[in-house]
CSV table of C-alpha atoms in Angstrom, one decimal:
chain,number,residue,atom,x,y,z
A,1,MET,CA,-4.0,28.7,-7.4
A,2,ASP,CA,-2.8,26.1,-9.9
A,3,LYS,CA,0.6,26.0,-8.2
A,4,ALA,CA,-0.9,25.5,-4.8
A,5,ARG,CA,-3.1,22.7,-6.2
A,6,VAL,CA,-0.1,21.0,-7.7
A,7,THR,CA,1.8,21.3,-4.4
A,8,ARG,CA,-1.1,20.0,-2.4
A,9,LEU,CA,-1.6,17.0,-4.7
A,10,ARG,CA,2.1,16.2,-4.5
A,11,ARG,CA,1.9,16.1,-0.7
A,12,ILE,CA,-1.2,13.9,-0.9
A,13,MET,CA,0.6,11.5,-3.2
A,14,LYS,CA,3.5,11.3,-0.8
A,15,VAL,CA,1.2,10.5,2.1
A,16,GLN,CA,-0.7,7.9,0.1
A,17,GLU,CA,2.6,6.2,-1.0
A,18,GLN,CA,3.7,6.1,2.7
A,19,LYS,CA,0.4,4.5,3.5
A,20,GLU,CA,1.0,1.9,0.8
A,21,GLN,CA,4.4,1.1,2.2
A,22,MET,CA,3.0,0.7,5.7
A,23,ILE,CA,0.4,-1.7,4.4
A,24,LYS,CA,3.0,-3.7,2.5
A,25,TYR,CA,5.1,-3.9,5.6
A,26,ASP,CA,2.1,-5.2,7.6
A,27,VAL,CA,1.4,-7.8,4.9
A,28,ALA,CA,5.1,-8.9,5.1
A,29,VAL,CA,4.9,-9.3,8.9
A,30,LEU,CA,1.7,-11.3,8.6
A,31,ASP,CA,3.4,-13.5,5.9
A,32,SER,CA,6.2,-14.3,8.3
A,33,GLU,CA,3.8,-15.1,11.1
A,34,ILE,CA,1.8,-17.4,8.8
A,35,THR,CA,5.0,-19.1,7.8
A,36,ARG,CA,6.0,-19.5,11.5
A,37,CYS,CA,2.6,-21.1,12.2
A,38,ALA,CA,3.1,-23.5,9.3
A,39,ASP,CA,6.5,-24.4,10.7
A,40,GLU,CA,5.1,-24.9,14.1
A,41,GLU,CA,2.4,-27.2,12.7
A,42,GLU,CA,5.0,-29.3,11.0
A,43,GLU,CA,7.0,-29.6,14.2
A,44,LEU,CA,3.9,-30.6,16.2
A,45,THR,CA,2.8,-33.2,13.7
A,46,SER,CA,6.3,-34.7,13.7
A,47,HIS,CA,5.8,-35.4,17.5
A,48,TRP,CA,2.5,-37.1,16.9
A,49,GLY,CA,2.5,-40.8,18.1
A,50,ARG,CA,6.1,-40.9,19.2
A,51,HIS,CA,5.3,-41.9,22.8
A,52,GLU,CA,4.3,-45.2,24.3
A,53,GLY,CA,1.4,-46.3,26.5
A,54,ALA,CA,-0.7,-43.8,28.5
A,55,LEU,CA,1.7,-41.0,27.8
A,56,ARG,CA,1.0,-41.4,24.1
A,57,GLU,CA,-2.7,-40.5,24.6
A,58,VAL,CA,-1.9,-37.5,26.8
A,59,MET,CA,0.7,-36.2,24.4
A,60,ASN,CA,-1.4,-36.7,21.4
A,61,ARG,CA,-4.3,-34.8,23.0
A,62,ALA,CA,-2.0,-32.0,24.0
A,63,ILE,CA,-0.5,-31.9,20.4
A,64,SER,CA,-4.1,-31.9,19.0
A,65,ARG,CA,-5.1,-28.9,21.2
A,66,ARG,CA,-2.0,-27.0,20.2
A,67,LEU,CA,-2.6,-27.8,16.5
A,68,GLU,CA,-6.2,-26.5,16.7
A,69,THR,CA,-5.0,-23.3,18.4
A,70,ASN,CA,-2.2,-22.9,15.8
A,71,ASN,CA,-4.7,-23.4,13.0
A,72,ARG,CA,-7.1,-20.8,14.4
A,73,LYS,CA,-4.2,-18.3,14.7
A,74,LYS,CA,-3.1,-19.1,11.2
A,75,SER,CA,-6.6,-18.7,9.7
A,76,LEU,CA,-7.0,-15.4,11.5
A,77,LYS,CA,-3.7,-14.1,10.2
A,78,GLU,CA,-4.6,-15.2,6.7
A,79,LYS,CA,-7.9,-13.4,7.0
A,80,GLN,CA,-6.1,-10.2,8.2
A,81,LYS,CA,-3.7,-10.5,5.3
A,82,GLN,CA,-6.5,-10.7,2.8
A,83,GLN,CA,-8.1,-7.6,4.4
A,84,LEU,CA,-4.8,-5.8,4.2
A,85,LEU,CA,-4.4,-6.8,0.5
A,86,GLU,CA,-7.8,-5.4,-0.3
A,87,LYS,CA,-6.9,-2.2,1.6
A,88,LEU,CA,-3.7,-2.0,-0.4
A,89,LEU,CA,-5.6,-2.4,-3.6
A,90,ASP,CA,-7.9,0.5,-2.6
A,91,GLN,CA,-5.0,2.6,-1.6
A,92,LYS,CA,-3.3,2.0,-4.9
A,93,ARG,CA,-6.4,3.1,-6.7
A,94,GLN,CA,-6.5,6.3,-4.7
A,95,THR,CA,-2.9,6.9,-5.4
A,96,SER,CA,-3.3,6.4,-9.1
A,97,MET,CA,-6.2,8.7,-9.2
A,98,THR,CA,-4.3,11.4,-7.3
A,99,GLU,CA,-1.4,10.9,-9.7
A,100,LYS,CA,-3.8,11.4,-12.6
A,101,HIS,CA,-5.2,14.6,-11.0
A,102,HIS,CA,-1.7,15.8,-10.3
A,103,GLY,CA,-0.7,15.3,-13.9
A,104,LYS,CA,-3.7,17.3,-15.1
A,105,ALA,CA,-3.1,20.0,-12.6
A,106,LEU,CA,0.6,20.2,-13.7
A,107,VAL,CA,-0.4,20.5,-17.4
A,108,THR,CA,-2.9,23.2,-16.5
A,109,LEU,CA,-0.2,25.1,-14.5
A,110,ASN,CA,2.4,24.8,-17.3
A,111,ARG,CA,-0.1,26.0,-19.9
A,112,SER,CA,-1.2,29.0,-17.7
A,113,GLU,CA,2.5,29.9,-17.1
A,114,GLU,CA,3.2,29.6,-20.8
A,115,ARG,CA,0.2,31.8,-21.6
A,116,LYS,CA,1.5,34.5,-19.1
A,117,GLN,CA,4.9,34.4,-20.7
A,118,LEU,CA,3.6,34.8,-24.2
A,119,GLN,CA,1.4,37.6,-23.0
A,120,GLU,CA,4.4,39.4,-21.4
A,121,ILE,CA,6.4,38.9,-24.6
A,122,ALA,CA,3.5,40.4,-26.7
A,123,GLU,CA,3.3,43.3,-24.3
A,124,LEU,CA,7.0,43.9,-24.6
A,125,HIS,CA,6.7,43.9,-28.4
A,126,VAL,CA,3.9,46.4,-28.2
A,127,ALA,CA,5.7,48.6,-25.8
A,128,THR,CA,8.9,48.8,-27.9
A,129,GLY,CA,6.9,49.3,-31.1
A,130,LYS,CA,8.3,46.2,-32.8
A,131,VAL,CA,4.9,44.9,-33.7
A,132,ARG,CA,4.3,45.1,-37.4
A,133,SER,CA,1.3,47.0,-38.5
A,134,ARG,CA,-0.8,45.4,-41.2
């Protein structure tokens, strides 16, 4: 039973580590999208006020709308990133607890196997008559 428990905990740890990697990948994707939004914002602000006359007002309004849309996207992505980071923290906690349980189960397994081996050795000594009488 201890061996099955150790194996099961090892499998659970692998799955949890894979989940952590997936979350880290999602965070990296969101980081790149946030960076892209910031770059787009810089580009849009660089075009502000470059035109003359009536075209200037029209272009500035269009740039303003795009900036607002871009800022909404950016704030949503930052919120998603924060949620993913919290999820990653929870996942790491679960993984560390599973590692702790795996370590304890492994120690228990090793001790029970050692006990069995010592018992077999003692039985061999008794069977061959090599045990000293007191």
